[in-house]
mmCIF file of C-alpha atoms in Angstrom:
data_model
loop_
_atom_site.group_PDB
_atom_site.id
_atom_site.type_symbol
_atom_site.label_atom_id
_atom_site.label_comp_id
_atom_site.label_asym_id
_atom_site.label_seq_id
_atom_site.Cartn_x
_atom_site.Cartn_y
_atom_site.Cartn_z
ATOM 1 C CA MET A 28 -20.900 -17.958 6.108
ATOM 2 C CA ASN A 29 -18.894 -18.839 9.212
ATOM 3 C CA PRO A 30 -16.340 -16.456 10.816
ATOM 4 C CA VAL A 31 -13.354 -18.402 9.412
ATOM 5 C CA ILE A 32 -14.539 -17.991 5.810
ATOM 6 C CA PHE A 33 -15.449 -14.336 6.446
ATOM 7 C CA TRP A 34 -11.951 -13.456 7.674
ATOM 8 C CA LEU A 35 -10.453 -15.373 4.758
ATOM 9 C CA ILE A 36 -12.327 -13.379 2.100
ATOM 10 C CA ILE A 37 -12.496 -9.934 3.756
ATOM 11 C CA HIS A 38 -9.027 -8.978 2.451
ATOM 12 C CA PRO A 39 -9.714 -9.761 -1.241
ATOM 13 C CA ALA A 40 -13.269 -8.396 -0.946
ATOM 14 C CA LEU A 41 -12.115 -4.990 0.327
ATOM 15 C CA THR A 42 -9.386 -4.931 -2.306
ATOM 16 C CA ILE A 43 -11.913 -5.465 -5.104
ATOM 17 C CA ILE A 44 -14.524 -3.103 -3.667
ATOM 18 C CA PHE A 45 -12.263 -0.204 -2.651
ATOM 19 C CA VAL A 46 -8.642 -0.504 -3.796
ATOM 20 C CA PHE A 47 -9.016 -1.533 -7.444
ATOM 21 C CA PRO A 48 -11.568 1.216 -8.253
ATOM 22 C CA LEU A 49 -9.244 3.767 -6.626
ATOM 23 C CA ILE A 50 -6.377 2.490 -8.790
ATOM 24 C CA GLY A 51 -8.440 3.180 -11.908
ATOM 25 C CA ILE A 52 -9.465 6.658 -10.721
ATOM 26 C CA VAL A 53 -5.943 7.640 -9.677
ATOM 27 C CA SER A 54 -4.477 6.344 -12.963
ATOM 28 C CA TYR A 55 -7.024 8.364 -14.945
ATOM 29 C CA TYR A 56 -6.310 11.565 -13.000
ATOM 30 C CA ALA A 57 -2.561 10.947 -13.282
ATOM 31 C CA TRP A 58 -2.847 10.740 -17.061
ATOM 32 C CA GLN A 59 -5.041 13.848 -17.206
ATOM 33 C CA THR A 60 -2.657 15.771 -14.941
ATOM 34 C CA ARG A 61 0.336 14.865 -17.071
ATOM 35 C CA GLN A 62 -1.450 15.718 -20.323
ATOM 36 C CA ARG A 63 -2.453 19.116 -18.947
ATOM 37 C CA ARG A 64 1.100 19.805 -17.783
ATOM 38 C CA LEU A 65 2.576 18.893 -21.173
ATOM 39 C CA GLN A 66 0.020 21.017 -23.029
ATOM 40 C CA THR A 67 0.740 23.977 -20.754
ATOM 41 C CA LEU A 68 4.508 23.613 -21.222
ATOM 42 C CA ASP A 69 4.008 23.676 -24.994
ATOM 43 C CA GLY A 70 2.245 27.027 -24.612
ATOM 44 C CA ASN A 71 -1.183 25.645 -25.482
ATOM 45 C CA LYS A 72 -4.370 26.301 -23.576
ATOM 46 C CA SER A 73 -5.487 23.001 -22.115
ATOM 47 C CA LYS A 74 -9.152 21.991 -22.014
ATOM 48 C CA ILE A 75 -8.384 19.769 -19.003
ATOM 49 C CA PRO A 76 -9.482 21.597 -15.816
ATOM 50 C CA PRO A 77 -6.771 22.535 -13.265
ATOM 51 C CA ILE A 78 -8.621 20.617 -10.539
ATOM 52 C CA VAL A 79 -7.398 17.263 -11.897
ATOM 53 C CA GLY A 80 -4.028 17.744 -10.194
ATOM 54 C CA ARG A 81 -5.572 18.325 -6.784
ATOM 55 C CA GLU A 82 -7.969 15.406 -7.250
ATOM 56 C CA HIS A 83 -5.069 13.151 -8.240
ATOM 57 C CA VAL A 84 -3.199 14.013 -5.053
ATOM 58 C CA GLN A 85 -6.219 13.602 -2.779
ATOM 59 C CA ILE A 86 -7.415 10.288 -4.199
ATOM 60 C CA GLY A 87 -3.788 9.147 -4.437
ATOM 61 C CA ARG A 88 -3.515 9.630 -0.679
ATOM 62 C CA TRP A 89 -6.638 7.521 -0.190
ATOM 63 C CA LEU A 90 -5.235 4.829 -2.469
ATOM 64 C CA SER A 91 -1.876 4.685 -0.688
ATOM 65 C CA SER A 92 -3.488 4.478 2.740
ATOM 66 C CA SER A 93 -5.992 1.881 1.511
ATOM 67 C CA VAL A 94 -3.280 -0.344 0.040
ATOM 68 C CA VAL A 95 -1.286 -0.337 3.281
ATOM 69 C CA SER A 96 -4.439 -0.886 5.360
ATOM 70 C CA VAL A 97 -5.584 -3.821 3.221
ATOM 71 C CA THR A 98 -2.062 -5.264 3.381
ATOM 72 C CA LEU A 99 -2.150 -5.131 7.182
ATOM 73 C CA LEU A 100 -5.577 -6.754 7.132
ATOM 74 C CA GLY A 101 -4.289 -9.475 4.832
ATOM 75 C CA LEU A 102 -1.406 -10.150 7.230
ATOM 76 C CA ALA A 103 -3.666 -10.066 10.279
ATOM 77 C CA HIS A 104 -5.636 -13.149 9.185
ATOM 78 C CA PRO A 105 -2.759 -15.684 8.961
ATOM 79 C CA ILE A 106 -0.898 -14.139 11.899
ATOM 80 C CA GLY A 107 -4.018 -14.236 14.071
ATOM 81 C CA LYS A 108 -4.754 -17.784 12.943
ATOM 82 C CA ASN A 109 -1.238 -18.846 13.924
ATOM 83 C CA ILE A 110 -1.499 -17.082 17.298
ATOM 84 C CA ILE A 111 -4.671 -19.006 18.107
ATOM 85 C CA LYS A 112 -3.252 -22.296 16.817
ATOM 86 C CA GLN A 113 -0.036 -21.951 18.825
ATOM 87 C CA GLN A 114 -1.805 -20.332 21.797
ATOM 88 C CA LEU A 115 0.956 -17.774 21.690
ATOM 89 C CA TRP A 116 -0.367 -15.841 24.698
ATOM 90 C CA SER A 117 0.622 -18.777 26.899
ATOM 91 C CA SER A 118 3.491 -20.384 24.964
ATOM 92 C CA ASN A 119 5.379 -17.167 24.100
ATOM 93 C CA PHE A 120 3.767 -14.159 25.762
ATOM 94 C CA LEU A 121 6.511 -11.695 24.785
ATOM 95 C CA GLN A 122 6.156 -12.536 21.095
ATOM 96 C CA PHE A 123 2.386 -12.240 21.411
ATOM 97 C CA ILE A 124 2.692 -8.735 22.880
ATOM 98 C CA PHE A 125 5.309 -7.810 20.274
ATOM 99 C CA VAL A 126 3.030 -8.748 17.369
ATOM 100 C CA ILE A 127 0.096 -6.824 18.824
ATOM 101 C CA LEU A 128 2.275 -3.758 19.431
ATOM 102 C CA MET A 129 3.661 -3.945 15.883
ATOM 103 C CA PHE A 130 0.155 -3.745 14.450
ATOM 104 C CA VAL A 131 -0.714 -0.819 16.711
ATOM 105 C CA VAL A 132 2.515 1.099 16.010
ATOM 106 C CA THR A 133 2.264 0.518 12.246
ATOM 107 C CA ILE A 134 -1.324 1.772 12.084
ATOM 108 C CA ILE A 135 -0.527 4.846 14.196
ATOM 109 C CA SER A 136 2.554 5.582 12.075
ATOM 110 C CA LEU A 137 0.466 5.358 8.884
ATOM 111 C CA VAL A 138 -2.109 7.804 10.266
ATOM 112 C CA ILE A 139 0.580 10.293 11.323
ATOM 113 C CA LEU A 140 2.405 9.910 7.987
ATOM 114 C CA HIS A 141 -0.833 10.715 6.182
ATOM 115 C CA ARG A 142 -1.090 13.979 8.126
ATOM 116 C CA SER A 143 2.597 14.958 8.266
ATOM 117 C CA ARG A 144 3.870 17.827 6.145
ATOM 118 C CA GLN A 145 7.389 18.457 7.466
ATOM 119 C CA LYS A 146 10.098 16.458 5.693
ATOM 120 C CA HIS A 147 11.761 14.889 8.723
ATOM 121 C CA TRP A 148 8.461 13.683 10.195
ATOM 122 C CA ARG A 149 7.443 12.216 6.862
ATOM 123 C CA GLY A 150 10.744 10.367 6.714
ATOM 124 C CA ILE A 151 10.476 9.071 10.283
ATOM 125 C CA PHE A 152 6.904 7.801 10.053
ATOM 126 C CA ALA A 153 7.329 6.419 6.545
ATOM 127 C CA THR A 154 10.269 4.397 7.864
ATOM 128 C CA LEU A 155 8.290 3.190 10.887
ATOM 129 C CA THR A 156 5.300 2.224 8.746
ATOM 130 C CA GLY A 157 7.490 0.381 6.243
ATOM 131 C CA MET A 158 9.381 -1.440 8.979
ATOM 132 C CA GLY A 159 6.096 -2.470 10.580
ATOM 133 C CA VAL A 160 4.764 -3.929 7.323
ATOM 134 C CA VAL A 161 7.978 -5.873 6.672
ATOM 135 C CA ILE A 162 8.320 -7.171 10.238
ATOM 136 C CA LEU A 163 4.690 -8.294 10.353
ATOM 137 C CA GLY A 164 5.141 -9.965 6.985
ATOM 138 C CA CYS A 165 7.984 -12.028 8.431
ATOM 139 C CA GLN A 166 5.816 -13.510 11.179
ATOM 140 C CA GLU A 167 5.067 -17.211 11.294
ATOM 141 C CA GLY A 168 1.889 -18.307 9.543
ATOM 142 C CA VAL A 169 2.058 -15.879 6.604
ATOM 143 C CA TYR A 170 1.765 -17.623 3.224
ATOM 144 C CA ARG A 171 4.814 -16.311 1.331
ATOM 145 C CA ARG A 172 5.564 -18.766 -1.483
ATOM 146 C CA THR A 173 9.254 -17.851 -1.134
ATOM 147 C CA ASN A 174 10.385 -20.655 -3.462
ATOM 148 C CA GLU A 175 8.520 -18.811 -6.231
ATOM 149 C CA TRP A 176 8.992 -15.241 -5.029
ATOM 150 C CA TYR A 177 8.731 -13.887 -8.580
ATOM 151 C CA VAL A 178 5.044 -14.942 -8.725
ATOM 152 C CA SER A 179 4.296 -14.508 -5.007
ATOM 153 C CA HIS A 180 1.204 -12.551 -3.962
ATOM 154 C CA TYR A 181 2.920 -11.824 -0.644
ATOM 155 C CA TYR A 182 6.044 -10.257 -2.158
ATOM 156 C CA TYR A 183 4.039 -8.312 -4.736
ATOM 157 C CA GLY A 184 1.860 -6.988 -1.917
ATOM 158 C CA ILE A 185 4.728 -6.015 0.380
ATOM 159 C CA VAL A 186 6.594 -4.188 -2.389
ATOM 160 C CA ALA A 187 3.386 -2.425 -3.507
ATOM 161 C CA ALA A 188 2.653 -1.341 0.076
ATOM 162 C CA LEU A 189 6.202 0.007 0.478
ATOM 163 C CA LEU A 190 5.867 1.948 -2.781
ATOM 164 C CA MET A 191 2.607 3.465 -1.538
ATOM 165 C CA ILE A 192 4.283 4.463 1.736
ATOM 166 C CA PHE A 193 7.091 6.063 -0.252
ATOM 167 C CA SER A 194 4.541 7.912 -2.408
ATOM 168 C CA LEU A 195 2.900 9.358 0.701
ATOM 169 C CA ALA A 196 6.292 10.439 2.012
ATOM 170 C CA ILE A 197 7.368 12.375 -1.118
ATOM 171 C CA ILE A 198 4.128 14.187 -2.024
ATOM 172 C CA GLU A 199 5.353 17.500 -0.606
ATOM 173 C CA ASP A 200 8.767 17.082 -2.269
ATOM 174 C CA ILE A 201 7.176 16.576 -5.701
ATOM 175 C CA TYR A 202 5.609 20.036 -5.610
ATOM 176 C CA GLN A 203 8.646 21.747 -4.089
ATOM 177 C CA ASP A 204 11.225 20.316 -6.519
ATOM 178 C CA ARG A 205 11.407 22.457 -9.659
ATOM 179 C CA SER A 206 13.820 20.045 -11.330
ATOM 180 C CA ASN A 207 10.995 17.458 -11.518
ATOM 181 C CA ARG A 208 13.351 14.766 -10.210
ATOM 182 C CA TRP A 209 10.891 13.607 -7.538
ATOM 183 C CA ARG A 210 8.012 13.795 -10.002
ATOM 184 C CA ASN A 211 9.826 11.517 -12.456
ATOM 185 C CA ILE A 212 10.740 9.089 -9.663
ATOM 186 C CA HIS A 213 7.097 9.080 -8.594
ATOM 187 C CA ILE A 214 5.914 8.307 -12.138
ATOM 188 C CA ILE A 215 8.402 5.466 -12.682
ATOM 189 C CA LEU A 216 7.778 3.792 -9.314
ATOM 190 C CA ASN A 217 4.012 4.026 -9.604
ATOM 191 C CA CYS A 218 4.017 2.582 -13.119
ATOM 192 C CA PHE A 219 5.851 -0.366 -11.561
ATOM 193 C CA ALA A 220 3.298 -0.422 -8.726
ATOM 194 C CA LEU A 221 0.506 -0.600 -11.320
ATOM 195 C CA LEU A 222 2.100 -3.751 -12.760
ATOM 196 C CA LEU A 223 2.313 -5.191 -9.245
ATOM 197 C CA PHE A 224 -1.402 -4.493 -8.701
ATOM 198 C CA ILE A 225 -2.216 -6.397 -11.881
ATOM 199 C CA GLY A 226 -0.020 -9.255 -10.682
ATOM 200 C CA GLN A 227 -1.750 -9.210 -7.308
ATOM 201 C CA GLY A 228 -5.121 -9.679 -8.940
ATOM 202 C CA ILE A 229 -3.856 -12.860 -10.600
ATOM 203 C CA THR A 230 -1.733 -14.287 -7.786
ATOM 204 C CA GLY A 231 -4.299 -13.406 -5.121
ATOM 205 C CA THR A 232 -6.980 -15.455 -6.866
ATOM 206 C CA ARG A 233 -4.582 -18.394 -7.216
ATOM 207 C CA ASP A 234 -3.469 -18.265 -3.556
ATOM 208 C CA LEU A 235 -7.034 -17.965 -2.307
ATOM 209 C CA LEU A 236 -7.923 -21.177 -4.111
ATOM 210 C CA GLU A 237 -4.815 -22.950 -2.800
ATOM 211 C CA ILE A 238 -5.271 -21.780 0.790
ATOM 212 C CA GLY A 239 -8.932 -22.700 0.620
ATOM 213 C CA HIS A 240 -7.959 -26.271 -0.150
#
Protein backbone atom coordinates (compact mmCIF):
# COMPACT_ATOMS: atom_id res chain seq x y z
CA MET A 1 0.00 0.00 0.00
CA ASN A 2 1.52 3.30 -1.10
CA PRO A 3 1.12 6.57 0.88
CA VAL A 4 -1.48 7.96 -1.56
CA ILE A 5 -3.81 4.99 -1.07
CA PHE A 6 -3.21 5.04 2.70
CA TRP A 7 -4.27 8.68 3.04
CA LEU A 8 -7.28 8.00 0.82
CA ILE A 9 -8.63 5.19 3.01
CA ILE A 10 -7.59 6.40 6.48
CA HIS A 11 -10.71 8.58 6.83
CA PRO A 12 -13.26 5.81 6.06
CA ALA A 13 -11.18 3.26 7.99
CA LEU A 14 -11.19 5.32 11.20
CA THR A 15 -14.88 6.03 10.73
CA ILE A 16 -15.69 2.31 10.53
CA ILE A 17 -13.32 1.29 13.33
CA PHE A 18 -14.10 4.04 15.85
CA VAL A 19 -17.04 6.29 14.94
CA PHE A 20 -19.70 3.78 13.87
CA PRO A 21 -19.25 1.56 16.97
CA LEU A 22 -19.52 4.68 19.16
CA ILE A 23 -22.75 5.61 17.37
CA GLY A 24 -24.23 2.23 18.30
CA ILE A 25 -23.09 2.49 21.93
CA VAL A 26 -24.32 6.05 22.36
CA SER A 27 -27.69 5.21 20.74
CA TYR A 28 -28.12 2.24 23.09
CA TYR A 29 -27.30 4.31 26.19
CA ALA A 30 -29.56 7.12 24.96
CA TRP A 31 -32.47 4.69 24.69
CA GLN A 32 -31.72 3.19 28.11
CA THR A 33 -31.43 6.65 29.69
CA ARG A 34 -34.75 7.75 28.25
CA GLN A 35 -36.51 4.53 29.28
CA ARG A 36 -35.22 4.90 32.83
CA ARG A 37 -36.34 8.53 32.97
CA LEU A 38 -39.84 7.68 31.73
CA GLN A 39 -40.17 4.79 34.19
CA THR A 40 -39.06 7.02 37.06
CA LEU A 41 -41.52 9.77 36.08
CA ASP A 42 -44.33 7.21 36.11
CA GLY A 43 -43.42 6.38 39.71
CA ASN A 44 -42.05 2.94 38.87
CA LYS A 45 -38.77 1.53 40.09
CA SER A 46 -36.56 1.08 37.06
CA LYS A 47 -34.30 -1.96 36.66
CA ILE A 48 -32.01 0.13 34.44
CA PRO A 49 -29.00 1.28 36.51
CA PRO A 50 -28.54 5.05 37.08
CA ILE A 51 -25.04 4.89 35.56
CA VAL A 52 -26.45 4.72 32.02
CA GLY A 53 -27.01 8.48 32.00
CA ARG A 54 -23.41 9.25 32.92
CA GLU A 55 -22.11 6.70 30.42
CA HIS A 56 -24.28 8.22 27.69
CA VAL A 57 -22.82 11.67 28.34
CA GLN A 58 -19.22 10.47 28.49
CA ILE A 59 -19.32 8.31 25.37
CA GLY A 60 -21.42 10.98 23.65
CA ARG A 61 -18.55 13.41 24.20
CA TRP A 62 -16.15 10.91 22.64
CA LEU A 63 -18.49 10.43 19.69
CA SER A 64 -18.90 14.16 19.05
CA SER A 65 -15.16 14.80 19.21
CA SER A 66 -14.46 11.76 17.02
CA VAL A 67 -16.93 12.86 14.34
CA VAL A 68 -15.39 16.33 14.12
CA SER A 69 -11.86 14.90 14.15
CA VAL A 70 -12.62 12.41 11.38
CA THR A 71 -14.30 15.19 9.39
CA LEU A 72 -11.15 17.31 9.65
CA LEU A 73 -9.08 14.32 8.60
CA GLY A 74 -11.37 13.73 5.64
CA LEU A 75 -10.94 17.36 4.58
CA ALA A 76 -7.19 17.29 5.12
CA HIS A 77 -6.62 14.70 2.37
CA PRO A 78 -8.12 16.62 -0.61
CA ILE A 79 -6.94 19.99 0.70
CA GLY A 80 -3.40 18.69 1.18
CA LYS A 81 -3.49 17.04 -2.24
CA ASN A 82 -4.54 20.33 -3.82
CA ILE A 83 -1.83 22.26 -1.94
CA ILE A 84 0.83 19.92 -3.30
CA LYS A 85 -0.63 19.95 -6.81
CA GLN A 86 -0.84 23.75 -6.93
CA GLN A 87 2.40 24.21 -4.96
CA LEU A 88 0.46 26.68 -2.89
CA TRP A 89 3.44 27.56 -0.68
CA SER A 90 5.04 29.28 -3.67
CA SER A 91 2.03 30.31 -5.78
CA ASN A 92 -0.12 31.72 -2.93
CA PHE A 93 1.80 31.72 0.34
CA LEU A 94 -0.83 33.67 2.30
CA GLN A 95 -3.56 31.17 1.42
CA PHE A 96 -1.21 28.32 2.33
CA ILE A 97 -0.59 29.82 5.78
CA PHE A 98 -4.31 30.56 6.19
CA VAL A 99 -5.30 26.94 5.55
CA ILE A 100 -2.68 25.61 7.96
CA LEU A 101 -3.77 28.08 10.65
CA MET A 102 -7.43 27.15 10.14
CA PHE A 103 -6.66 23.51 10.86
CA VAL A 104 -4.66 24.44 13.96
CA VAL A 105 -7.27 26.88 15.30
CA THR A 106 -10.14 24.45 14.66
CA ILE A 107 -8.41 21.59 16.47
CA ILE A 108 -7.49 23.80 19.44
CA SER A 109 -11.04 25.17 19.60
CA LEU A 110 -12.45 21.63 19.62
CA VAL A 111 -10.16 20.61 22.49
CA ILE A 112 -11.10 23.69 24.55
CA LEU A 113 -14.81 23.21 23.77
CA HIS A 114 -14.57 19.64 25.04
CA ARG A 115 -13.21 20.93 28.36
CA SER A 116 -15.28 24.11 28.73
CA ARG A 117 -18.07 24.26 31.29
CA GLN A 118 -19.04 27.95 31.38
CA LYS A 119 -21.78 28.90 28.92
CA HIS A 120 -20.05 31.80 27.19
CA TRP A 121 -16.85 29.83 26.58
CA ARG A 122 -18.83 26.92 25.20
CA GLY A 123 -20.59 29.30 22.84
CA ILE A 124 -17.37 30.98 21.71
CA PHE A 125 -15.40 27.80 21.03
CA ALA A 126 -18.35 25.98 19.49
CA THR A 127 -18.68 28.88 17.06
CA LEU A 128 -14.96 28.87 16.28
CA THR A 129 -14.92 25.11 15.75
CA GLY A 130 -17.98 25.23 13.50
CA MET A 131 -16.59 28.13 11.48
CA GLY A 132 -13.31 26.26 11.04
CA VAL A 133 -15.06 23.14 9.72
CA VAL A 134 -17.17 25.15 7.26
CA ILE A 135 -14.29 27.32 6.04
CA LEU A 136 -12.03 24.31 5.52
CA GLY A 137 -14.84 22.56 3.70
CA CYS A 138 -15.02 25.45 1.24
CA GLN A 139 -11.37 25.10 0.22
CA GLU A 140 -10.43 24.13 -3.31
CA GLY A 141 -9.95 20.42 -3.93
CA VAL A 142 -12.73 19.15 -1.65
CA TYR A 143 -15.13 16.78 -3.42
CA ARG A 144 -18.55 18.32 -2.68
CA ARG A 145 -20.99 17.03 -5.31
CA THR A 146 -22.88 20.33 -4.99
CA ASN A 147 -25.09 19.59 -8.01
CA GLU A 148 -26.53 16.70 -5.97
CA TRP A 149 -26.23 18.19 -2.49
CA TYR A 150 -29.15 16.10 -1.22
CA VAL A 151 -27.07 12.90 -1.67
CA SER A 152 -23.66 14.47 -1.01
CA HIS A 153 -21.30 12.79 1.46
CA TYR A 154 -19.63 16.17 1.99
CA TYR A 155 -22.80 18.02 2.99
CA TYR A 156 -24.02 15.14 5.15
CA GLY A 157 -20.64 15.14 6.90
CA ILE A 158 -20.48 18.89 7.46
CA VAL A 159 -24.01 19.03 8.88
CA ALA A 160 -23.33 15.99 11.10
CA ALA A 161 -20.11 17.58 12.40
CA LEU A 162 -21.94 20.84 13.17
CA LEU A 163 -24.64 18.93 15.04
CA MET A 164 -21.97 17.17 17.10
CA ILE A 165 -20.35 20.52 17.91
CA PHE A 166 -23.74 21.85 18.97
CA SER A 167 -24.29 18.76 21.15
CA LEU A 168 -20.99 19.37 22.93
CA ALA A 169 -21.95 23.00 23.49
CA ILE A 170 -25.34 22.31 25.13
CA ILE A 171 -24.48 19.37 27.41
CA GLU A 172 -24.39 21.56 30.53
CA ASP A 173 -27.62 23.33 29.51
CA ILE A 174 -29.48 20.01 29.17
CA TYR A 175 -28.93 19.19 32.84
CA GLN A 176 -29.59 22.73 34.08
CA ASP A 177 -32.86 23.26 32.18
CA ARG A 178 -35.79 21.86 34.16
CA SER A 179 -38.23 22.58 31.34
CA ASN A 180 -36.49 19.88 29.24
CA ARG A 181 -36.43 22.23 26.25
CA TRP A 182 -32.73 21.63 25.58
CA ARG A 183 -33.15 17.90 26.16
CA ASN A 184 -35.91 17.71 23.55
CA ILE A 185 -33.85 19.77 21.09
CA HIS A 186 -30.93 17.42 21.70
CA ILE A 187 -33.08 14.34 21.02
CA ILE A 188 -34.59 15.72 17.80
CA LEU A 189 -31.28 16.95 16.35
CA ASN A 190 -29.43 13.76 17.18
CA CYS A 191 -32.15 11.58 15.65
CA PHE A 192 -31.56 13.62 12.49
CA ALA A 193 -27.79 13.16 12.94
CA LEU A 194 -28.33 9.39 13.14
CA LEU A 195 -30.03 9.50 9.73
CA LEU A 196 -27.11 11.52 8.38
CA PHE A 197 -24.66 8.89 9.68
CA ILE A 198 -26.58 6.19 7.84
CA GLY A 199 -26.50 8.33 4.70
CA GLN A 200 -22.77 8.86 5.13
CA GLY A 201 -22.16 5.14 5.16
CA ILE A 202 -23.85 4.85 1.77
CA THR A 203 -22.58 8.02 0.10
CA GLY A 204 -19.05 7.56 1.47
CA THR A 205 -18.74 4.15 -0.17
CA ARG A 206 -20.03 5.56 -3.47
CA ASP A 207 -17.67 8.57 -3.41
CA LEU A 208 -14.68 6.43 -2.50
CA LEU A 209 -15.28 4.30 -5.58
CA GLU A 210 -15.75 7.37 -7.79
CA ILE A 211 -12.69 9.19 -6.46
CA GLY A 212 -10.66 6.02 -6.78
CA HIS A 213 -11.42 5.95 -10.48
